[in-house]
PDB file of C-alpha atoms in Angstrom:
ATOM      1  CA  UNK A  14     -16.152  -1.665 -10.622  1.00 78.00           C
ATOM      2  CA  UNK A  15     -12.488  -2.523 -11.170  1.00 88.00           C
ATOM      3  CA  UNK A  16      -9.865   0.054 -10.281  1.00 95.00           C
ATOM      4  CA  UNK A  17      -7.010  -2.253 -11.286  1.00 96.00           C
ATOM      5  CA  UNK A  18      -6.953  -5.061 -13.834  1.00 96.00           C
ATOM      6  CA  UNK A  19      -4.086  -7.185 -15.133  1.00 97.00           C
ATOM      7  CA  UNK A  20      -4.864  -9.031 -18.360  1.00 97.00           C
ATOM      8  CA  UNK A  21      -2.528 -11.835 -19.469  1.00 97.00           C
ATOM      9  CA  UNK A  22       0.449 -10.043 -17.931  1.00 97.00           C
ATOM     10  CA  UNK A  23       3.862 -11.644 -18.349  1.00 97.00           C
ATOM     11  CA  UNK A  24       7.283 -10.393 -17.303  1.00 97.00           C
ATOM     12  CA  UNK A  25      10.188 -12.256 -18.867  1.00 96.00           C
ATOM     13  CA  UNK A  26      13.890 -12.001 -18.038  1.00 93.00           C
ATOM     14  CA  UNK A  27      15.791 -14.166 -20.514  1.00 92.00           C
ATOM     15  CA  UNK A  28      14.550 -17.701 -19.880  1.00 90.00           C
ATOM     16  CA  UNK A  29      12.806 -16.738 -16.624  1.00 92.00           C
ATOM     17  CA  UNK A  30       9.107 -15.908 -16.512  1.00 94.00           C
ATOM     18  CA  UNK A  31       8.728 -13.830 -13.362  1.00 95.00           C
ATOM     19  CA  UNK A  32       5.037 -13.460 -14.235  1.00 97.00           C
ATOM     20  CA  UNK A  33       3.310 -15.852 -16.616  1.00 96.00           C
ATOM     21  CA  UNK A  34      -0.033 -14.779 -18.149  1.00 96.00           C
ATOM     22  CA  UNK A  35      -1.397 -13.342 -14.910  1.00 97.00           C
ATOM     23  CA  UNK A  36      -5.009 -12.181 -14.735  1.00 97.00           C
ATOM     24  CA  UNK A  37      -5.992 -10.173 -11.656  1.00 96.00           C
ATOM     25  CA  UNK A  38      -8.602  -7.561 -10.848  1.00 95.00           C
ATOM     26  CA  UNK A  39      -9.034  -5.305  -7.813  1.00 96.00           C
ATOM     27  CA  UNK A  40     -12.324  -3.471  -7.350  1.00 96.00           C
ATOM     28  CA  UNK A  41     -12.568   0.091  -6.097  1.00 95.00           C
ATOM     29  CA  UNK A  42     -12.636   0.095  -2.305  1.00 94.00           C
ATOM     30  CA  UNK A  43     -11.426  -3.516  -2.055  1.00 96.00           C
ATOM     31  CA  UNK A  44      -8.701  -4.733   0.292  1.00 96.00           C
ATOM     32  CA  UNK A  45      -6.617  -7.410  -1.429  1.00 97.00           C
ATOM     33  CA  UNK A  46      -3.549  -9.295  -0.234  1.00 96.00           C
ATOM     34  CA  UNK A  47      -0.977 -10.848  -2.573  1.00 96.00           C
ATOM     35  CA  UNK A  48       0.935 -13.796  -1.135  1.00 94.00           C
ATOM     36  CA  UNK A  49       3.469 -16.307  -2.314  1.00 91.00           C
ATOM     37  CA  UNK A  50       6.919 -17.736  -1.571  1.00 89.00           C
ATOM     38  CA  UNK A  51      10.147 -16.019  -2.608  1.00 87.00           C
ATOM     39  CA  UNK A  52      10.427 -16.006  -6.386  1.00 89.00           C
ATOM     40  CA  UNK A  53       6.687 -16.305  -6.917  1.00 93.00           C
ATOM     41  CA  UNK A  54       6.426 -12.930  -8.670  1.00 93.00           C
ATOM     42  CA  UNK A  55       5.018 -10.779  -5.847  1.00 92.00           C
ATOM     43  CA  UNK A  56       7.613  -8.014  -6.101  1.00 90.00           C
ATOM     44  CA  UNK A  57       7.498  -8.050  -9.901  1.00 93.00           C
ATOM     45  CA  UNK A  58       3.739  -7.608  -9.794  1.00 94.00           C
ATOM     46  CA  UNK A  59       4.030  -4.767  -7.302  1.00 92.00           C
ATOM     47  CA  UNK A  60       6.617  -2.971  -9.412  1.00 92.00           C
ATOM     48  CA  UNK A  61       4.380  -3.221 -12.471  1.00 95.00           C
ATOM     49  CA  UNK A  62       1.248  -2.079 -10.630  1.00 95.00           C
ATOM     50  CA  UNK A  63       3.241   0.734  -9.013  1.00 93.00           C
ATOM     51  CA  UNK A  64       4.423   2.075 -12.403  1.00 92.00           C
ATOM     52  CA  UNK A  65       8.028   1.221 -11.560  1.00 91.00           C
ATOM     53  CA  UNK A  66       8.342  -1.453 -14.259  1.00 92.00           C
ATOM     54  CA  UNK A  67       6.540  -2.596 -17.404  1.00 93.00           C
ATOM     55  CA  UNK A  68       5.229  -6.006 -18.398  1.00 96.00           C
ATOM     56  CA  UNK A  69       6.771  -7.813 -21.339  1.00 96.00           C
ATOM     57  CA  UNK A  70       3.274  -8.680 -22.528  1.00 95.00           C
ATOM     58  CA  UNK A  71      -0.274  -7.907 -21.458  1.00 97.00           C
ATOM     59  CA  UNK A  72      -2.390  -5.016 -20.281  1.00 97.00           C
ATOM     60  CA  UNK A  73      -2.350  -3.262 -16.901  1.00 96.00           C
ATOM     61  CA  UNK A  74      -5.449  -1.102 -16.545  1.00 96.00           C
ATOM     62  CA  UNK A  75      -5.432   1.425 -13.711  1.00 94.00           C
ATOM     63  CA  UNK A  76      -8.681   3.361 -13.560  1.00 91.00           C
ATOM     64  CA  UNK A  77      -9.250   2.454 -17.207  1.00 91.00           C
ATOM     65  CA  UNK A  78      -5.806   3.538 -18.465  1.00 92.00           C
ATOM     66  CA  UNK A  79      -3.395   0.904 -19.817  1.00 95.00           C
ATOM     67  CA  UNK A  80      -0.261   1.946 -17.941  1.00 93.00           C
ATOM     68  CA  UNK A  81       1.771  -0.674 -19.829  1.00 91.00           C
ATOM     69  CA  UNK A  82       1.648   1.610 -22.862  1.00 91.00           C
ATOM     70  CA  UNK A  83       2.415   4.924 -21.166  1.00 91.00           C
ATOM     71  CA  UNK A  84       5.684   6.877 -21.405  1.00 91.00           C
ATOM     72  CA  UNK A  85       8.108   7.002 -18.484  1.00 89.00           C
ATOM     73  CA  UNK A  86       7.068  10.609 -17.817  1.00 89.00           C
ATOM     74  CA  UNK A  87       3.394   9.652 -17.763  1.00 90.00           C
ATOM     75  CA  UNK A  88       4.092   6.709 -15.455  1.00 89.00           C
ATOM     76  CA  UNK A  89       5.791   9.085 -13.007  1.00 87.00           C
ATOM     77  CA  UNK A  90       2.710  11.316 -13.084  1.00 88.00           C
ATOM     78  CA  UNK A  91       0.339   8.379 -12.562  1.00 89.00           C
ATOM     79  CA  UNK A  92       2.400   7.043  -9.652  1.00 89.00           C
ATOM     80  CA  UNK A  93       2.465  10.506  -8.076  1.00 85.00           C
ATOM     81  CA  UNK A  94      -1.224  11.249  -8.533  1.00 87.00           C
ATOM     82  CA  UNK A  95      -2.973   7.903  -8.121  1.00 91.00           C
ATOM     83  CA  UNK A  96      -0.791   5.595  -6.009  1.00 92.00           C
ATOM     84  CA  UNK A  97       0.376   5.738  -2.410  1.00 91.00           C
ATOM     85  CA  UNK A  98       3.407   3.496  -1.854  1.00 90.00           C
ATOM     86  CA  UNK A  99       4.381   1.872   1.459  1.00 90.00           C
ATOM     87  CA  UNK A 100       7.543  -0.244   1.642  1.00 84.00           C
ATOM     88  CA  UNK A 101       9.064  -2.680   4.115  1.00 79.00           C
ATOM     89  CA  UNK A 102      12.141  -0.440   4.228  1.00 82.00           C
ATOM     90  CA  UNK A 103      10.881   2.947   5.354  1.00 82.00           C
ATOM     91  CA  UNK A 104      12.859   5.111   2.892  1.00 86.00           C
ATOM     92  CA  UNK A 105      12.697   8.170   5.111  1.00 90.00           C
ATOM     93  CA  UNK A 106      15.088  11.091   4.636  1.00 92.00           C
ATOM     94  CA  UNK A 107      17.277  10.872   7.732  1.00 94.00           C
ATOM     95  CA  UNK A 108      17.893  14.609   8.166  1.00 95.00           C
ATOM     96  CA  UNK A 109      14.207  15.574   7.837  1.00 95.00           C
ATOM     97  CA  UNK A 110      11.626  15.433  10.620  1.00 96.00           C
ATOM     98  CA  UNK A 111       8.536  13.238  10.411  1.00 95.00           C
ATOM     99  CA  UNK A 112       6.351  16.101   9.163  1.00 95.00           C
ATOM    100  CA  UNK A 113       8.993  17.155   6.647  1.00 94.00           C
ATOM    101  CA  UNK A 114       9.179  13.590   5.314  1.00 93.00           C
ATOM    102  CA  UNK A 115       5.434  13.703   4.715  1.00 92.00           C
ATOM    103  CA  UNK A 116       5.739  17.120   3.071  1.00 91.00           C
ATOM    104  CA  UNK A 117       8.319  15.766   0.600  1.00 88.00           C
ATOM    105  CA  UNK A 118       5.512  13.735  -0.974  1.00 84.00           C
ATOM    106  CA  UNK A 119       3.397  16.896  -1.220  1.00 80.00           C
ATOM    107  CA  UNK A 120       6.269  18.724  -2.893  1.00 74.00           C
ATOM    108  CA  UNK A 121       6.318  16.301  -5.811  1.00 68.00           C
ATOM    109  CA  UNK A 122       2.529  16.383  -6.111  1.00 67.00           C
ATOM    110  CA  UNK A 123       1.459  19.979  -5.658  1.00 66.00           C
ATOM    111  CA  UNK A 124       2.444  22.337  -2.834  1.00 73.00           C
ATOM    112  CA  UNK A 125       3.826  21.484   0.628  1.00 78.00           C
ATOM    113  CA  UNK A 126       1.309  22.258   3.364  1.00 84.00           C
ATOM    114  CA  UNK A 127       2.594  21.720   6.888  1.00 91.00           C
ATOM    115  CA  UNK A 128      -0.851  21.852   8.480  1.00 91.00           C
ATOM    116  CA  UNK A 129      -2.146  19.175   6.118  1.00 90.00           C
ATOM    117  CA  UNK A 130       0.943  17.062   6.791  1.00 91.00           C
ATOM    118  CA  UNK A 131       0.395  17.438  10.556  1.00 94.00           C
ATOM    119  CA  UNK A 132      -3.203  16.306  10.118  1.00 90.00           C
ATOM    120  CA  UNK A 133      -1.997  13.232   8.184  1.00 89.00           C
ATOM    121  CA  UNK A 134       0.357  12.395  11.052  1.00 92.00           C
ATOM    122  CA  UNK A 135      -2.536  12.879  13.455  1.00 90.00           C
ATOM    123  CA  UNK A 136      -4.485  10.234  11.563  1.00 84.00           C
ATOM    124  CA  UNK A 137      -1.754   7.695  12.302  1.00 87.00           C
ATOM    125  CA  UNK A 138      -1.378   8.824  15.926  1.00 86.00           C
ATOM    126  CA  UNK A 139       1.908  10.685  15.518  1.00 92.00           C
ATOM    127  CA  UNK A 140       0.994  14.370  15.753  1.00 92.00           C
ATOM    128  CA  UNK A 141       3.102  14.737  18.910  1.00 94.00           C
ATOM    129  CA  UNK A 142       6.099  13.119  17.184  1.00 95.00           C
ATOM    130  CA  UNK A 143       5.911  15.335  14.099  1.00 95.00           C
ATOM    131  CA  UNK A 144       9.163  17.176  14.727  1.00 97.00           C
ATOM    132  CA  UNK A 145      11.271  14.131  15.559  1.00 97.00           C
ATOM    133  CA  UNK A 146      13.935  12.804  13.217  1.00 97.00           C
ATOM    134  CA  UNK A 147      13.718   9.184  11.969  1.00 95.00           C
ATOM    135  CA  UNK A 148      16.530   8.222  14.376  1.00 95.00           C
ATOM    136  CA  UNK A 149      14.286   9.359  17.235  1.00 96.00           C
ATOM    137  CA  UNK A 150      11.361   7.198  16.125  1.00 95.00           C
ATOM    138  CA  UNK A 151      10.756   3.496  16.635  1.00 91.00           C
ATOM    139  CA  UNK A 152      10.356   1.180  13.666  1.00 89.00           C
ATOM    140  CA  UNK A 153       6.593   1.159  14.147  1.00 88.00           C
ATOM    141  CA  UNK A 154       6.485   4.942  14.278  1.00 92.00           C
ATOM    142  CA  UNK A 155       8.572   5.216  11.127  1.00 92.00           C
ATOM    143  CA  UNK A 156       6.193   2.893   9.300  1.00 89.00           C
ATOM    144  CA  UNK A 157       3.243   5.005  10.427  1.00 90.00           C
ATOM    145  CA  UNK A 158       4.997   8.087   9.035  1.00 92.00           C
ATOM    146  CA  UNK A 159       5.244   6.162   5.756  1.00 91.00           C
ATOM    147  CA  UNK A 160       1.506   5.477   5.872  1.00 89.00           C
ATOM    148  CA  UNK A 161       0.853   9.198   6.431  1.00 90.00           C
ATOM    149  CA  UNK A 162       3.192  10.016   3.546  1.00 91.00           C
ATOM    150  CA  UNK A 163       1.332   7.578   1.292  1.00 89.00           C
ATOM    151  CA  UNK A 164      -2.028   9.123   2.223  1.00 87.00           C
ATOM    152  CA  UNK A 165      -1.144  12.792   1.968  1.00 87.00           C
ATOM    153  CA  UNK A 166      -2.017  13.184  -1.723  1.00 84.00           C
ATOM    154  CA  UNK A 167      -5.301  11.243  -1.437  1.00 86.00           C
ATOM    155  CA  UNK A 168      -4.353   8.376  -3.797  1.00 89.00           C
ATOM    156  CA  UNK A 169      -6.893   6.054  -5.365  1.00 91.00           C
ATOM    157  CA  UNK A 170      -4.752   3.005  -4.564  1.00 94.00           C
ATOM    158  CA  UNK A 171      -2.550   2.224  -1.569  1.00 94.00           C
ATOM    159  CA  UNK A 172       0.116  -0.281  -2.611  1.00 94.00           C
ATOM    160  CA  UNK A 173       2.030  -1.760   0.318  1.00 93.00           C
ATOM    161  CA  UNK A 174       5.015  -4.112   0.007  1.00 90.00           C
ATOM    162  CA  UNK A 175       5.584  -6.168   3.180  1.00 87.00           C
ATOM    163  CA  UNK A 176       4.414  -3.205   5.304  1.00 87.00           C
ATOM    164  CA  UNK A 177       4.746  -5.151   8.569  1.00 86.00           C
ATOM    165  CA  UNK A 178       7.889  -7.115   7.669  1.00 84.00           C
ATOM    166  CA  UNK A 179      10.130  -5.146  10.030  1.00 82.00           C
ATOM    167  CA  UNK A 180       7.591  -4.693  12.820  1.00 83.00           C
ATOM    168  CA  UNK A 181       6.827  -6.519  16.045  1.00 85.00           C
ATOM    169  CA  UNK A 182       3.337  -7.852  16.718  1.00 86.00           C
ATOM    170  CA  UNK A 183       2.093  -4.730  18.503  1.00 84.00           C
ATOM    171  CA  UNK A 184       3.134  -2.400  15.691  1.00 83.00           C
ATOM    172  CA  UNK A 185       1.874  -4.848  13.065  1.00 85.00           C
ATOM    173  CA  UNK A 186      -1.555  -4.614  14.682  1.00 85.00           C
ATOM    174  CA  UNK A 187      -1.389  -0.807  14.654  1.00 84.00           C
ATOM    175  CA  UNK A 188      -0.692  -0.811  10.913  1.00 85.00           C
ATOM    176  CA  UNK A 189      -3.520  -3.301  10.281  1.00 88.00           C
ATOM    177  CA  UNK A 190      -5.852  -1.090  12.324  1.00 86.00           C
ATOM    178  CA  UNK A 191      -4.897   1.827  10.077  1.00 86.00           C
ATOM    179  CA  UNK A 192      -5.626  -0.268   7.005  1.00 89.00           C
ATOM    180  CA  UNK A 193      -9.025  -1.194   8.477  1.00 89.00           C
ATOM    181  CA  UNK A 194      -9.829   2.498   8.921  1.00 87.00           C
ATOM    182  CA  UNK A 195      -8.710   3.306   5.385  1.00 88.00           C
ATOM    183  CA  UNK A 196     -10.830   0.505   3.961  1.00 90.00           C
ATOM    184  CA  UNK A 197     -13.846   1.754   5.902  1.00 89.00           C
ATOM    185  CA  UNK A 198     -13.297   5.152   4.269  1.00 88.00           C
ATOM    186  CA  UNK A 199     -13.362   3.588   0.793  1.00 90.00           C
ATOM    187  CA  UNK A 200      -9.630   3.419   0.070  1.00 92.00           C
ATOM    188  CA  UNK A 201      -8.464   0.609  -2.221  1.00 95.00           C
ATOM    189  CA  UNK A 202      -5.671  -1.449  -0.638  1.00 96.00           C
ATOM    190  CA  UNK A 203      -3.302  -3.901  -2.297  1.00 96.00           C
ATOM    191  CA  UNK A 204      -0.913  -5.452   0.240  1.00 95.00           C
ATOM    192  CA  UNK A 205       1.978  -7.717  -0.756  1.00 93.00           C
ATOM    193  CA  UNK A 206       2.915  -9.961   2.166  1.00 92.00           C
ATOM    194  CA  UNK A 207       4.380 -13.287   3.220  1.00 88.00           C
ATOM    195  CA  UNK A 208       2.589 -13.107   6.597  1.00 89.00           C
ATOM    196  CA  UNK A 209      -0.622 -15.196   6.784  1.00 90.00           C
ATOM    197  CA  UNK A 210      -2.002 -12.979   9.563  1.00 90.00           C
ATOM    198  CA  UNK A 211      -1.630  -9.868   7.400  1.00 91.00           C
ATOM    199  CA  UNK A 212      -3.224 -11.691   4.466  1.00 93.00           C
ATOM    200  CA  UNK A 213      -6.087 -12.885   6.664  1.00 93.00           C
ATOM    201  CA  UNK A 214      -6.964  -9.260   7.422  1.00 92.00           C
ATOM    202  CA  UNK A 215      -7.835  -8.618   3.765  1.00 95.00           C
ATOM    203  CA  UNK A 216     -11.108  -9.283   1.953  1.00 95.00           C
ATOM    204  CA  UNK A 217      -9.417 -11.491  -0.614  1.00 96.00           C
ATOM    205  CA  UNK A 218      -6.006 -13.130  -0.978  1.00 97.00           C
ATOM    206  CA  UNK A 219      -4.353 -13.822  -4.325  1.00 96.00           C
ATOM    207  CA  UNK A 220      -1.712 -16.550  -4.044  1.00 96.00           C
ATOM    208  CA  UNK A 221       1.125 -16.590  -6.590  1.00 96.00           C
ATOM    209  CA  UNK A 222       3.309 -19.600  -7.356  1.00 95.00           C
ATOM    210  CA  UNK A 223       5.993 -19.705 -10.061  1.00 94.00           C
ATOM    211  CA  UNK A 224       4.691 -16.492 -11.627  1.00 95.00           C
ATOM    212  CA  UNK A 225       1.106 -17.705 -11.921  1.00 96.00           C
ATOM    213  CA  UNK A 226      -2.052 -17.168  -9.890  1.00 96.00           C
ATOM    214  CA  UNK A 227      -2.359 -20.466  -8.036  1.00 96.00           C
ATOM    215  CA  UNK A 228      -5.605 -19.669  -6.215  1.00 95.00           C
ATOM    216  CA  UNK A 229      -7.706 -16.964  -4.620  1.00 95.00           C
ATOM    217  CA  UNK A 230      -9.070 -17.108  -1.082  1.00 93.00           C
ATOM    218  CA  UNK A 231     -12.124 -15.125   0.042  1.00 93.00           C
ATOM    219  CA  UNK A 232     -12.198 -14.009   3.687  1.00 91.00           C
ATOM    220  CA  UNK A 233     -15.743 -15.041   4.622  1.00 89.00           C
ATOM    221  CA  UNK A 234     -15.431 -13.373   8.026  1.00 85.00           C
ATOM    222  CA  UNK A 235     -14.164 -10.040   6.700  1.00 87.00           C
ATOM    223  CA  UNK A 236     -17.285  -7.952   7.382  1.00 84.00           C
ATOM    224  CA  UNK A 237     -17.582  -9.230  10.939  1.00 85.00           C
ATOM    225  CA  UNK A 238     -13.851  -8.766  11.482  1.00 83.00           C
ATOM    226  CA  UNK A 239     -14.006  -5.207  10.129  1.00 81.00           C
ATOM    227  CA  UNK A 240     -16.896  -4.278  12.426  1.00 81.00           C
ATOM    228  CA  UNK A 241     -15.006  -5.587  15.457  1.00 80.00           C
ATOM    229  CA  UNK A 242     -11.893  -3.610  14.495  1.00 74.00           C
ATOM    230  CA  UNK A 243     -13.747  -0.372  13.972  1.00 75.00           C
ATOM    231  CA  UNK A 244     -15.771  -0.762  17.183  1.00 79.00           C
ATOM    232  CA  UNK A 245     -12.588  -1.337  19.170  1.00 73.00           C
ATOM    233  CA  UNK A 246     -10.845   1.618  17.544  1.00 69.00           C
ATOM    234  CA  UNK A 247     -13.821   3.857  18.273  1.00 70.00           C
ATOM    235  CA  UNK A 248     -13.699   2.817  21.929  1.00 71.00           C
ATOM    236  CA  UNK A 249      -9.955   3.405  22.145  1.00 67.00           C
ATOM    237  CA  UNK A 250     -10.243   6.861  20.521  1.00 65.00           C
ATOM    238  CA  UNK A 251     -12.729   7.947  23.177  1.00 61.00           C
ATOM    239  CA  UNK A 252     -10.268   7.250  25.986  1.00 59.00           C
TER     240      UNK A 252
END
């Protein structure tokens, strides 16, 4: 069953078609990567899916609701309630601790709950770093705080824009391990990336070129890959 569906979506700026009659679907619980060179429309698509922009034409169905037709106020509510956003730039509040940065997301959703925020940080392996400021955290740790922040309100869709773009290989693998765990729990993941290794971790890759879907690639080894990840993580967690 589709959680997200784009039907003949175009985004036009003057003479430029950033997206040109794009048709895409993402099923509930699916892990999809979106790839393409600079200018291919990746960021435009993410902004539209993330309720931060509107298409010029077409439908964008999120859980059956055409968000292309909703008011700005309603889009804010949908983004808050249904979507967890993870960016390449961490967008943390510099004077707040890690747990407080997670609680900011709670504040806009319902009610801040420090214990729940601490548990979210525990999920990403940062419980002991909860009271550190961003300046006291590595880039990988800051990105994991962002993952915890995205998860705290239990969104239906995790939308990540170049989530490993500023990370070294070790921290990239940590983030991919987290995504593997989330997928195993039934979370829907949509990851925008230029990195083939990040794309290869997904079930399916949608490749954009010049604002159009050029092709889709199915990861035939995904199930085996996922089992290996989860088995390794289970072993590591027992240590």
